[in-house]
Short mmCIF file of C-alpha atoms in Angstrom, two decimals:
data_model
loop_
_atom_site.label_atom_id
_atom_site.label_comp_id
_atom_site.label_asym_id
_atom_site.label_seq_id
_atom_site.Cartn_x
_atom_site.Cartn_y
_atom_site.Cartn_z
CA MET O 434 5.25 -28.16 36.50
CA ALA O 435 6.22 -25.06 38.45
CA THR O 436 3.39 -23.55 40.49
CA ALA O 437 2.36 -19.92 40.16
CA THR O 438 4.24 -18.85 43.29
CA ASP O 439 7.64 -20.19 42.29
CA LYS O 440 7.32 -19.25 38.61
CA LEU O 441 7.75 -15.55 39.31
CA PRO O 442 11.08 -15.42 41.23
CA ALA O 443 12.77 -17.64 38.63
CA LEU O 444 11.39 -15.52 35.78
CA LYS O 445 12.38 -12.34 37.60
CA SER O 446 16.02 -13.34 37.98
CA SER O 447 16.22 -14.37 34.32
CA VAL O 448 14.68 -11.10 33.15
CA ALA O 449 17.12 -9.12 35.30
CA GLY O 450 19.90 -10.43 33.06
CA LEU O 451 18.32 -9.35 29.76
CA ASN O 452 20.43 -6.36 28.77
CA GLN O 453 18.48 -5.64 25.54
CA ILE O 454 15.69 -3.84 27.42
CA SER O 455 15.45 -0.97 29.93
CA GLU O 456 14.69 -1.17 33.64
CA SER O 457 11.21 0.30 33.06
CA GLU O 458 10.51 -2.41 30.48
CA LYS O 459 11.67 -5.13 32.88
CA ASN O 460 9.48 -3.73 35.65
CA GLY O 461 6.48 -3.35 33.34
CA PHE O 462 6.87 -6.92 32.15
CA ILE O 463 7.24 -8.44 35.62
CA ASN O 464 4.25 -6.38 36.75
CA LEU O 465 2.13 -7.74 33.91
CA VAL O 466 3.20 -11.34 34.54
CA SER O 467 2.56 -11.16 38.27
CA ARG O 468 -0.93 -9.77 37.65
CA TYR O 469 -1.49 -12.61 35.18
CA LEU O 470 -0.28 -15.28 37.63
CA SER O 471 -2.38 -13.91 40.48
CA GLY O 472 -5.42 -14.71 38.34
CA GLU O 473 -6.91 -11.31 39.10
CA ALA O 474 -9.10 -11.31 35.98
CA GLN O 475 -12.46 -10.35 37.38
CA GLN O 476 -15.33 -12.23 35.78
CA ILE O 477 -18.10 -10.02 34.51
CA GLU O 478 -21.40 -10.64 36.30
CA TRP O 479 -23.73 -10.76 33.36
CA SER O 480 -26.78 -9.61 35.30
CA LYS O 481 -25.02 -6.36 36.27
CA ILE O 482 -24.44 -5.24 32.70
CA GLN O 483 -26.49 -2.21 31.73
CA THR O 484 -26.94 -0.48 28.41
CA PRO O 485 -25.19 2.92 28.63
CA THR O 486 -27.40 6.01 28.53
CA ASP O 487 -26.96 8.91 26.08
CA GLU O 488 -25.06 10.77 28.82
CA VAL O 489 -22.39 8.07 28.80
CA VAL O 490 -22.41 7.19 25.09
CA VAL O 491 -23.16 10.53 23.52
CA PRO O 492 -24.84 10.54 20.08
CA TYR O 493 -22.56 12.42 17.65
CA ASP O 494 -25.49 14.43 16.28
CA THR O 495 -26.04 16.05 19.69
CA LEU O 496 -22.52 17.54 19.90
CA ALA O 497 -22.39 21.34 19.89
CA PRO O 498 -21.23 22.98 16.65
CA VAL O 499 -17.60 24.06 16.42
CA PRO O 500 -16.91 27.77 17.15
CA GLU O 501 -17.15 29.82 13.94
CA ASP O 502 -14.17 32.01 14.79
CA PRO O 503 -10.96 30.55 13.26
CA GLU O 504 -9.01 32.01 16.21
CA GLU O 505 -11.12 29.88 18.60
CA THR O 506 -10.53 26.82 16.41
CA LYS O 507 -6.79 27.47 16.49
CA LYS O 508 -6.94 27.56 20.31
CA LEU O 509 -8.67 24.18 20.32
CA LEU O 510 -6.19 22.62 17.91
CA ASP O 511 -3.17 23.96 19.77
CA LYS O 512 -4.21 21.70 22.68
CA LEU O 513 -4.15 18.59 20.47
CA VAL O 514 -1.62 15.93 19.59
CA VAL O 515 -2.30 13.17 17.04
CA LEU O 516 -0.84 9.75 17.82
CA LYS O 517 -0.94 6.87 15.35
CA LEU O 518 -0.31 3.29 16.44
CA ASN O 519 2.39 2.29 13.99
CA GLY O 520 3.74 -0.91 15.53
CA GLY O 521 2.22 -3.34 13.03
CA LEU O 522 3.92 -4.95 10.06
CA GLY O 523 2.14 -5.52 6.76
CA THR O 524 2.88 -9.25 6.92
CA THR O 525 -0.75 -10.41 6.68
CA MET O 526 -0.95 -8.54 3.38
CA GLY O 527 2.35 -9.94 2.15
CA CYS O 528 4.39 -6.78 2.73
CA THR O 529 7.64 -6.36 4.59
CA GLY O 530 8.06 -3.31 6.77
CA PRO O 531 5.51 -1.13 8.54
CA LYS O 532 1.93 -1.54 7.38
CA SER O 533 1.54 2.24 7.22
CA VAL O 534 3.71 2.42 4.07
CA ILE O 535 1.36 0.35 1.94
CA GLU O 536 0.05 2.50 -0.92
CA VAL O 537 -3.62 3.18 -0.43
CA ARG O 538 -4.65 5.51 -3.21
CA ASN O 539 -3.08 7.67 -5.96
CA GLY O 540 0.34 6.28 -5.01
CA LEU O 541 0.01 7.67 -1.47
CA THR O 542 0.59 5.55 1.64
CA PHE O 543 -1.34 5.61 4.93
CA LEU O 544 1.46 7.73 6.38
CA ASP O 545 1.47 10.16 3.44
CA LEU O 546 -2.26 10.74 3.90
CA ILE O 547 -1.90 11.27 7.66
CA VAL O 548 0.88 13.84 7.14
CA ILE O 549 -1.08 15.66 4.41
CA GLN O 550 -4.18 15.86 6.65
CA ILE O 551 -2.31 17.37 9.60
CA GLU O 552 -0.33 19.73 7.35
CA ASN O 553 -3.61 21.05 5.98
CA LEU O 554 -4.95 21.67 9.50
CA ASN O 555 -1.75 23.43 10.57
CA SER O 556 -1.71 25.60 7.44
CA LYS O 557 -5.40 26.43 7.52
CA TYR O 558 -5.56 27.52 11.17
CA GLY O 559 -1.93 28.50 11.82
CA CYS O 560 -1.78 25.96 14.63
CA ASN O 561 0.84 23.38 15.49
CA VAL O 562 -0.65 19.91 15.82
CA PRO O 563 2.27 17.45 16.14
CA LEU O 564 2.16 13.86 14.88
CA LEU O 565 3.44 11.10 17.11
CA LEU O 566 4.08 7.61 15.81
CA MET O 567 4.26 4.78 18.31
CA ASN O 568 6.49 2.19 16.68
CA SER O 569 7.48 -1.25 17.86
CA PHE O 570 10.97 -2.70 17.62
CA ASN O 571 9.66 -4.30 14.42
CA THR O 572 8.86 -1.01 12.68
CA HIS O 573 11.24 1.49 14.29
CA ASP O 574 14.22 1.41 11.91
CA ASP O 575 12.13 1.44 8.73
CA THR O 576 9.91 4.24 10.02
CA GLN O 577 12.90 6.44 10.89
CA LYS O 578 14.08 6.16 7.28
CA ILE O 579 10.64 6.75 5.81
CA ILE O 580 9.85 9.92 7.76
CA GLU O 581 12.99 11.65 6.45
CA LYS O 582 10.95 12.48 3.36
CA TYR O 583 8.63 14.64 5.50
CA SER O 584 11.42 16.83 6.88
CA LYS O 585 10.09 19.85 4.97
CA ALA O 586 6.45 19.18 5.87
CA ASN O 587 4.50 21.64 8.00
CA VAL O 588 4.13 19.15 10.83
CA ASP O 589 6.40 18.13 13.69
CA ILE O 590 6.80 14.36 13.64
CA HIS O 591 7.96 12.52 16.75
CA THR O 592 8.49 8.80 17.10
CA PHE O 593 8.85 6.65 20.18
CA ASN O 594 8.88 2.91 20.73
CA GLN O 595 6.41 0.85 22.65
CA SER O 596 7.84 -1.63 25.13
CA GLN O 597 9.72 -4.74 24.10
CA TYR O 598 8.87 -7.75 26.26
CA PRO O 599 10.30 -11.28 26.15
CA ARG O 600 8.03 -14.09 25.02
CA ILE O 601 7.58 -16.73 27.72
CA VAL O 602 8.27 -20.40 27.03
CA VAL O 603 5.14 -22.24 28.20
CA ASP O 604 6.99 -25.37 29.39
CA ASP O 605 9.21 -23.86 32.07
CA PHE O 606 7.96 -20.26 32.19
CA GLN O 607 11.34 -18.81 31.22
CA PRO O 608 12.01 -15.93 28.77
CA LEU O 609 12.55 -17.16 25.21
CA PRO O 610 15.65 -14.93 24.69
CA CYS O 611 17.35 -16.83 27.55
CA LYS O 612 16.89 -20.08 25.58
CA GLY O 613 19.25 -19.19 22.76
CA GLN O 614 16.63 -17.29 20.71
CA SER O 615 18.74 -14.19 20.12
CA GLY O 616 16.73 -12.67 17.24
CA LYS O 617 13.54 -10.63 17.08
CA ASP O 618 11.44 -13.77 17.50
CA GLY O 619 12.31 -13.85 21.20
CA TRP O 620 10.40 -10.63 21.79
CA TYR O 621 6.99 -9.07 21.30
CA PRO O 622 5.30 -5.65 21.64
CA PRO O 623 2.64 -5.99 24.38
CA GLY O 624 -0.41 -4.56 22.57
CA HIS O 625 -1.57 -0.95 22.25
CA GLY O 626 -2.56 -0.71 25.93
CA ASP O 627 1.16 -0.07 26.30
CA VAL O 628 0.73 3.38 24.68
CA PHE O 629 0.21 5.06 28.07
CA PRO O 630 3.34 3.87 29.95
CA SER O 631 5.42 4.17 26.77
CA LEU O 632 4.38 7.81 26.25
CA LYS O 633 5.55 8.49 29.80
CA ASN O 634 8.75 6.40 29.70
CA SER O 635 9.87 7.92 26.39
CA GLY O 636 9.75 11.43 27.86
CA LYS O 637 7.24 12.48 25.18
CA LEU O 638 4.39 12.94 27.67
CA ASP O 639 6.18 15.51 29.83
CA ALA O 640 7.50 17.31 26.74
CA LEU O 641 3.97 17.65 25.33
CA LEU O 642 2.52 18.83 28.64
CA SER O 643 5.23 21.47 28.94
CA LYS O 644 4.12 22.80 25.52
CA GLY O 645 0.55 23.24 26.75
CA LYS O 646 -0.87 20.20 24.96
CA GLU O 647 -3.95 18.72 26.67
CA TYR O 648 -5.43 15.93 24.55
CA VAL O 649 -4.07 13.12 22.44
CA PHE O 650 -6.13 11.57 19.64
CA VAL O 651 -4.99 7.95 19.36
CA ALA O 652 -5.91 5.80 16.36
CA ASN O 653 -4.67 2.85 14.33
CA SER O 654 -2.51 3.99 11.42
CA ASP O 655 -4.55 1.76 9.07
CA ASN O 656 -7.90 3.43 9.88
CA LEU O 657 -8.42 5.89 7.03
CA GLY O 658 -11.53 7.30 8.72
CA ALA O 659 -9.67 8.39 11.87
CA ILE O 660 -9.28 12.07 11.08
CA VAL O 661 -9.17 14.97 13.53
CA ASP O 662 -12.71 15.95 14.53
CA LEU O 663 -13.13 19.41 16.03
CA LYS O 664 -16.62 18.72 17.38
CA ILE O 665 -15.33 15.85 19.51
CA LEU O 666 -12.31 17.81 20.76
CA ASN O 667 -14.49 20.82 21.59
CA HIS O 668 -16.96 18.61 23.50
CA LEU O 669 -14.26 16.95 25.61
CA ILE O 670 -12.59 20.22 26.56
CA ARG O 671 -15.91 21.85 27.48
CA ASN O 672 -17.08 18.88 29.55
CA LYS O 673 -13.69 17.99 31.07
CA ASN O 674 -13.92 14.38 29.89
CA GLU O 675 -10.61 12.63 30.52
CA TYR O 676 -11.26 9.84 28.03
CA CYS O 677 -13.47 9.29 25.02
CA MET O 678 -13.87 6.17 22.91
CA GLU O 679 -15.47 6.55 19.50
CA VAL O 680 -17.98 3.83 18.83
CA THR O 681 -20.21 3.24 15.83
CA PRO O 682 -23.30 1.07 15.20
CA LYS O 683 -22.51 -2.62 14.71
CA THR O 684 -23.20 -4.39 11.45
CA LEU O 685 -22.99 -8.15 10.99
CA ALA O 686 -19.34 -7.67 10.01
CA ASP O 687 -18.47 -6.32 13.45
CA VAL O 688 -20.02 -8.89 15.79
CA LYS O 689 -16.68 -9.66 17.44
CA GLY O 690 -15.83 -6.02 18.21
CA GLY O 691 -15.67 -4.84 21.82
CA THR O 692 -18.65 -2.82 23.06
CA LEU O 693 -19.28 -0.24 25.80
CA ILE O 694 -21.40 -1.13 28.80
CA SER O 695 -22.32 0.51 32.10
CA TYR O 696 -21.08 -1.68 34.94
CA GLU O 697 -21.25 -0.87 38.63
CA GLY O 698 -21.68 2.81 37.82
CA LYS O 699 -18.76 3.09 35.40
CA VAL O 700 -18.46 2.90 31.65
CA GLN O 701 -16.43 -0.13 30.62
CA LEU O 702 -15.27 -1.96 27.51
CA LEU O 703 -16.65 -5.48 27.16
CA GLU O 704 -14.61 -7.72 24.86
CA ILE O 705 -15.71 -11.08 23.49
CA ALA O 706 -12.94 -12.80 25.50
CA GLN O 707 -14.58 -11.68 28.76
CA VAL O 708 -17.99 -13.04 27.85
CA PRO O 709 -19.06 -16.32 29.51
CA ASP O 710 -19.61 -19.03 26.86
CA GLU O 711 -23.35 -19.20 27.44
CA HIS O 712 -23.71 -15.48 26.56
CA VAL O 713 -21.49 -15.29 23.46
CA ASN O 714 -24.41 -15.40 21.03
CA GLU O 715 -26.14 -12.66 22.95
CA PHE O 716 -22.93 -10.59 22.81
CA LYS O 717 -22.77 -11.05 19.03
CA SER O 718 -26.38 -10.04 18.48
CA ILE O 719 -26.89 -6.55 17.10
CA GLU O 720 -30.04 -6.10 19.19
CA LYS O 721 -28.62 -5.95 22.72
CA PHE O 722 -25.13 -4.61 22.02
CA LYS O 723 -25.63 -2.10 19.25
CA ILE O 724 -22.23 -0.38 19.13
CA PHE O 725 -18.59 -1.36 18.89
CA ASN O 726 -15.19 0.19 19.60
CA THR O 727 -13.44 1.79 16.59
CA ASN O 728 -10.21 2.24 18.59
CA ASN O 729 -10.34 5.98 17.90
CA LEU O 730 -9.56 7.26 21.40
CA TRP O 731 -9.24 10.79 22.81
CA VAL O 732 -7.39 11.00 26.11
CA ASN O 733 -6.37 13.82 28.45
CA LEU O 734 -2.58 13.97 28.78
CA SER O 735 -2.47 15.09 32.45
CA ALA O 736 -4.79 12.21 33.32
CA ILE O 737 -2.46 9.75 31.58
CA LYS O 738 0.44 11.12 33.63
CA ARG O 739 -1.49 10.86 36.89
CA LEU O 740 -2.65 7.28 36.27
CA VAL O 741 0.66 5.93 34.92
CA GLU O 742 2.58 7.41 37.86
CA ALA O 743 0.11 5.82 40.28
CA ASP O 744 0.42 2.49 38.40
CA ALA O 745 -3.38 2.54 38.21
CA LEU O 746 -3.94 1.37 34.62
CA LYS O 747 -4.57 -2.30 35.25
CA MET O 748 -6.22 -3.25 31.98
CA GLU O 749 -7.51 -6.77 31.35
CA ILE O 750 -4.70 -9.05 30.26
CA ILE O 751 -5.06 -10.75 26.90
CA PRO O 752 -3.00 -13.96 26.80
CA ASN O 753 -1.85 -14.60 23.23
CA PRO O 754 -0.40 -18.09 22.72
CA LYS O 755 2.02 -18.47 19.77
CA GLU O 756 4.53 -20.92 18.42
CA VAL O 757 8.11 -20.00 17.52
CA ASP O 758 10.16 -22.69 15.77
CA GLY O 759 7.98 -25.40 17.28
CA VAL O 760 8.25 -23.95 20.80
CA LYS O 761 4.97 -22.99 22.46
CA VAL O 762 5.23 -19.48 23.86
CA LEU O 763 2.94 -17.04 25.62
CA GLN O 764 2.75 -13.31 25.17
CA LEU O 765 0.64 -11.14 27.47
CA GLU O 766 -0.96 -8.04 25.98
CA THR O 767 -3.33 -5.22 26.92
CA ALA O 768 -5.63 -2.99 24.86
CA ALA O 769 -5.88 0.80 25.11
CA GLY O 770 -9.68 0.76 24.97
CA ALA O 771 -9.87 -1.24 28.20
CA ALA O 772 -8.33 1.71 30.07
CA ILE O 773 -11.61 3.63 29.82
CA ARG O 774 -12.80 2.59 33.29
CA PHE O 775 -9.83 4.20 35.06
CA PHE O 776 -10.41 7.74 33.79
CA ASP O 777 -12.77 10.35 35.26
CA HIS O 778 -15.85 11.47 33.28
CA ALA O 779 -15.05 8.93 30.56
CA ILE O 780 -17.55 8.76 27.71
CA GLY O 781 -18.19 7.11 24.40
CA ILE O 782 -19.27 9.07 21.34
CA ASN O 783 -21.50 7.17 18.92
CA GLY O 784 -20.36 8.52 15.60
CA PRO O 785 -20.77 7.91 11.88
CA ARG O 786 -19.40 4.81 10.22
CA SER O 787 -17.24 7.03 7.99
CA ARG O 788 -14.84 7.45 10.92
CA PHE O 789 -14.10 3.73 10.83
CA LEU O 790 -12.46 2.67 7.56
CA PRO O 791 -9.72 0.20 8.45
CA VAL O 792 -7.65 -1.60 5.85
CA LYS O 793 -6.97 -5.04 7.32
CA ALA O 794 -6.92 -7.05 4.09
CA THR O 795 -6.80 -6.61 0.32
CA SER O 796 -10.61 -6.76 0.23
CA ASP O 797 -10.56 -3.46 2.18
CA LEU O 798 -7.94 -2.10 -0.22
CA LEU O 799 -10.31 -2.85 -3.10
CA LEU O 800 -12.95 -0.65 -1.46
CA VAL O 801 -10.71 2.35 -0.85
CA GLN O 802 -9.01 2.18 -4.25
CA SER O 803 -12.32 1.98 -6.11
CA ASP O 804 -14.70 4.68 -7.32
CA LEU O 805 -16.55 4.28 -4.02
CA TYR O 806 -14.10 6.86 -2.64
CA THR O 807 -12.31 9.99 -3.78
CA LEU O 808 -9.32 11.75 -2.27
CA GLU O 809 -9.72 15.36 -1.07
CA ASP O 810 -6.88 17.10 0.81
CA GLY O 811 -5.57 13.78 2.08
CA TYR O 812 -9.03 12.67 3.23
CA VAL O 813 -10.63 9.56 1.78
CA VAL O 814 -14.20 10.69 1.06
CA ARG O 815 -17.10 8.42 0.20
CA ASN O 816 -18.75 8.90 -3.19
CA LYS O 817 -22.17 10.56 -2.87
CA ALA O 818 -23.43 8.50 -5.81
CA ARG O 819 -23.52 5.40 -3.60
CA GLN O 820 -27.18 4.88 -2.53
CA SER O 821 -26.68 2.31 0.23
CA PRO O 822 -25.17 3.53 3.53
CA ASN O 823 -23.27 0.24 3.84
CA ASN O 824 -20.20 -0.72 1.87
CA PRO O 825 -20.39 -3.81 -0.34
CA SER O 826 -19.20 -7.03 1.29
CA ILE O 827 -16.14 -8.36 -0.51
CA GLU O 828 -14.55 -11.81 -0.22
CA LEU O 829 -11.41 -12.49 -2.21
CA GLY O 830 -9.74 -15.90 -2.33
CA PRO O 831 -6.16 -16.65 -1.16
CA GLU O 832 -4.78 -15.78 -4.62
CA PHE O 833 -5.54 -12.14 -3.77
CA LYS O 834 -4.24 -12.11 -0.19
CA LYS O 835 -0.89 -10.44 -0.84
CA VAL O 836 -0.93 -6.84 -2.05
CA ALA O 837 1.39 -7.54 -5.01
CA ASN O 838 -0.81 -10.43 -6.22
CA PHE O 839 -3.96 -8.39 -5.64
CA LEU O 840 -2.63 -5.49 -7.72
CA GLY O 841 -1.41 -7.87 -10.43
CA ARG O 842 -4.85 -9.43 -10.87
CA PHE O 843 -6.64 -6.15 -11.59
CA LYS O 844 -5.74 -4.17 -14.72
CA SER O 845 -7.76 -1.48 -13.02
CA ILE O 846 -9.98 -1.54 -9.93
CA PRO O 847 -13.60 -2.22 -11.03
CA SER O 848 -16.43 0.25 -10.56
CA ILE O 849 -18.39 -0.91 -7.50
CA ILE O 850 -20.76 1.97 -6.72
CA GLU O 851 -23.79 -0.30 -7.25
CA LEU O 852 -22.23 -3.49 -5.87
CA ASP O 853 -23.86 -5.33 -2.94
CA SER O 854 -21.50 -8.25 -2.62
CA LEU O 855 -18.57 -9.83 -4.45
CA LYS O 856 -17.14 -13.31 -3.94
CA VAL O 857 -14.07 -14.36 -5.92
CA SER O 858 -12.34 -17.72 -5.70
CA GLY O 859 -9.71 -19.41 -7.81
CA ASP O 860 -7.40 -18.12 -10.53
CA VAL O 861 -9.37 -15.03 -11.58
CA TRP O 862 -7.99 -11.99 -13.46
CA PHE O 863 -9.81 -8.70 -14.07
CA GLY O 864 -9.48 -6.61 -17.21
CA ALA O 865 -9.65 -2.82 -17.30
CA GLY O 866 -12.86 -0.83 -16.82
CA VAL O 867 -14.94 -3.68 -15.37
CA THR O 868 -18.24 -2.74 -13.65
CA LEU O 869 -19.75 -4.86 -10.88
CA LYS O 870 -23.37 -4.42 -9.69
CA GLY O 871 -25.69 -6.23 -7.26
CA LYS O 872 -24.53 -9.66 -6.11
CA VAL O 873 -21.60 -11.09 -8.09
CA ALA O 874 -19.84 -14.43 -7.52
CA ILE O 875 -16.89 -15.50 -9.69
CA THR O 876 -15.49 -19.01 -9.28
CA ALA O 877 -12.66 -20.40 -11.39
CA LYS O 878 -12.54 -24.19 -11.39
CA SER O 879 -9.32 -25.80 -10.26
CA GLY O 880 -6.62 -25.49 -12.91
CA VAL O 881 -8.64 -23.01 -15.00
CA LYS O 882 -7.54 -19.41 -15.53
CA LEU O 883 -10.63 -17.19 -15.71
CA GLU O 884 -10.23 -13.76 -17.28
CA ILE O 885 -12.91 -11.08 -16.98
CA PRO O 886 -12.63 -9.09 -20.23
CA ASP O 887 -12.00 -5.33 -20.41
CA GLY O 888 -15.17 -3.27 -20.05
CA ALA O 889 -17.33 -6.19 -18.84
CA VAL O 890 -20.46 -5.27 -16.88
CA LEU O 891 -21.47 -7.98 -14.40
CA ALA O 892 -24.79 -7.43 -12.67
CA ASP O 893 -26.23 -10.07 -10.29
CA LYS O 894 -24.22 -12.87 -11.90
CA ASP O 895 -22.74 -16.19 -10.89
CA ILE O 896 -19.77 -16.95 -13.09
CA ASN O 897 -18.27 -20.45 -13.00
CA GLY O 898 -16.39 -20.44 -16.28
CA PRO O 899 -15.72 -18.47 -19.50
CA GLU O 900 -19.05 -19.68 -20.91
CA ASP O 901 -20.95 -17.60 -18.30
CA LEU O 902 -19.38 -14.34 -19.45
#
């Protein structure tokens, strides 16, 4: 096996010959690998972790109200840019192409809703908030085609690509594209921590600064709750905070999410991967670590420029082992939230759960397509009729995993306003106008097709066969 010291020169000379990527991508990649090989990952000293105060993680309810004067609001908004992380494919949900073009509600996709929301802001206040989409080489071509339909929209849309790095073959630490893997499988996008250098390398950062833009609101394109919030923007500008991470109280569904801590006088993101084994249960408890990162981030553009140019954003490296055609490969990634400790006056804002509504699976799609939500001006708004502050927990079996199968198995999405939990397994089909309340479990035995009739009302029921209906 090659040792750490001789791995790098050999990798470097191979990467130099990869003509598919730019010099800045080659340098960024080699930089990342050399940090990884130097084993610089600093272990967190558990005893030094402190719970952040309200100065560092500001409660949303304490934010000052937004100025009443629309002219003042326009001034605020003219400093803002919205950036959606659009590098992901919808593969986990059985879709080809960018995840952001999955239809969410009323025939509208994630991207449609985002464009409608920003158009409404621009029209209402006469401002010009641009939309940036950070694509990956996986989503770039499709996204370019898709955004043509917004050419008449009242919003400037810009796209740029995040870096493209070669996967590393574990055996001999050589780039996979040098081993005859000429297709897309030889490459990977190195996580959303790459948003900062990519903004700079694409020329977008300088262009935005020259237009007087000051803050970028970064969010995942699949988080329907990540809408522009004037109170947060106003707070950051007034307090000169260079970075803000939105957090929200943890529920049992979020125990793996990263959390904010105070560490050696700075606010820092603590991810489960950094936690020593003997403290993992403590990390997952809702008592000690009460909040988690929503990945809604607000960042000052001049600060990004300063830190990228100084090569100061050395976020924790996340090694992600994969297998491509039976070959074990390694891809090294970083996360944007981990950059918080490099910015001045960085804070968290502990906000409402409504700002975190990600669609990661068809069970989430069921929630947002149901009567639990309505659509107003492109915003997905929670139905006031729902008594519980929490959403129902929903577990759908593998038959429902792909969007097409999911949609095929529901004649219409059931009413779930009074639902606490739903568990479905096996070959289950739902008729139209079904109502689910309380705790419902539906299990079709192997080889049995179980159809829930039109108009059925299931309240606190376990259904194991047609006889239980």
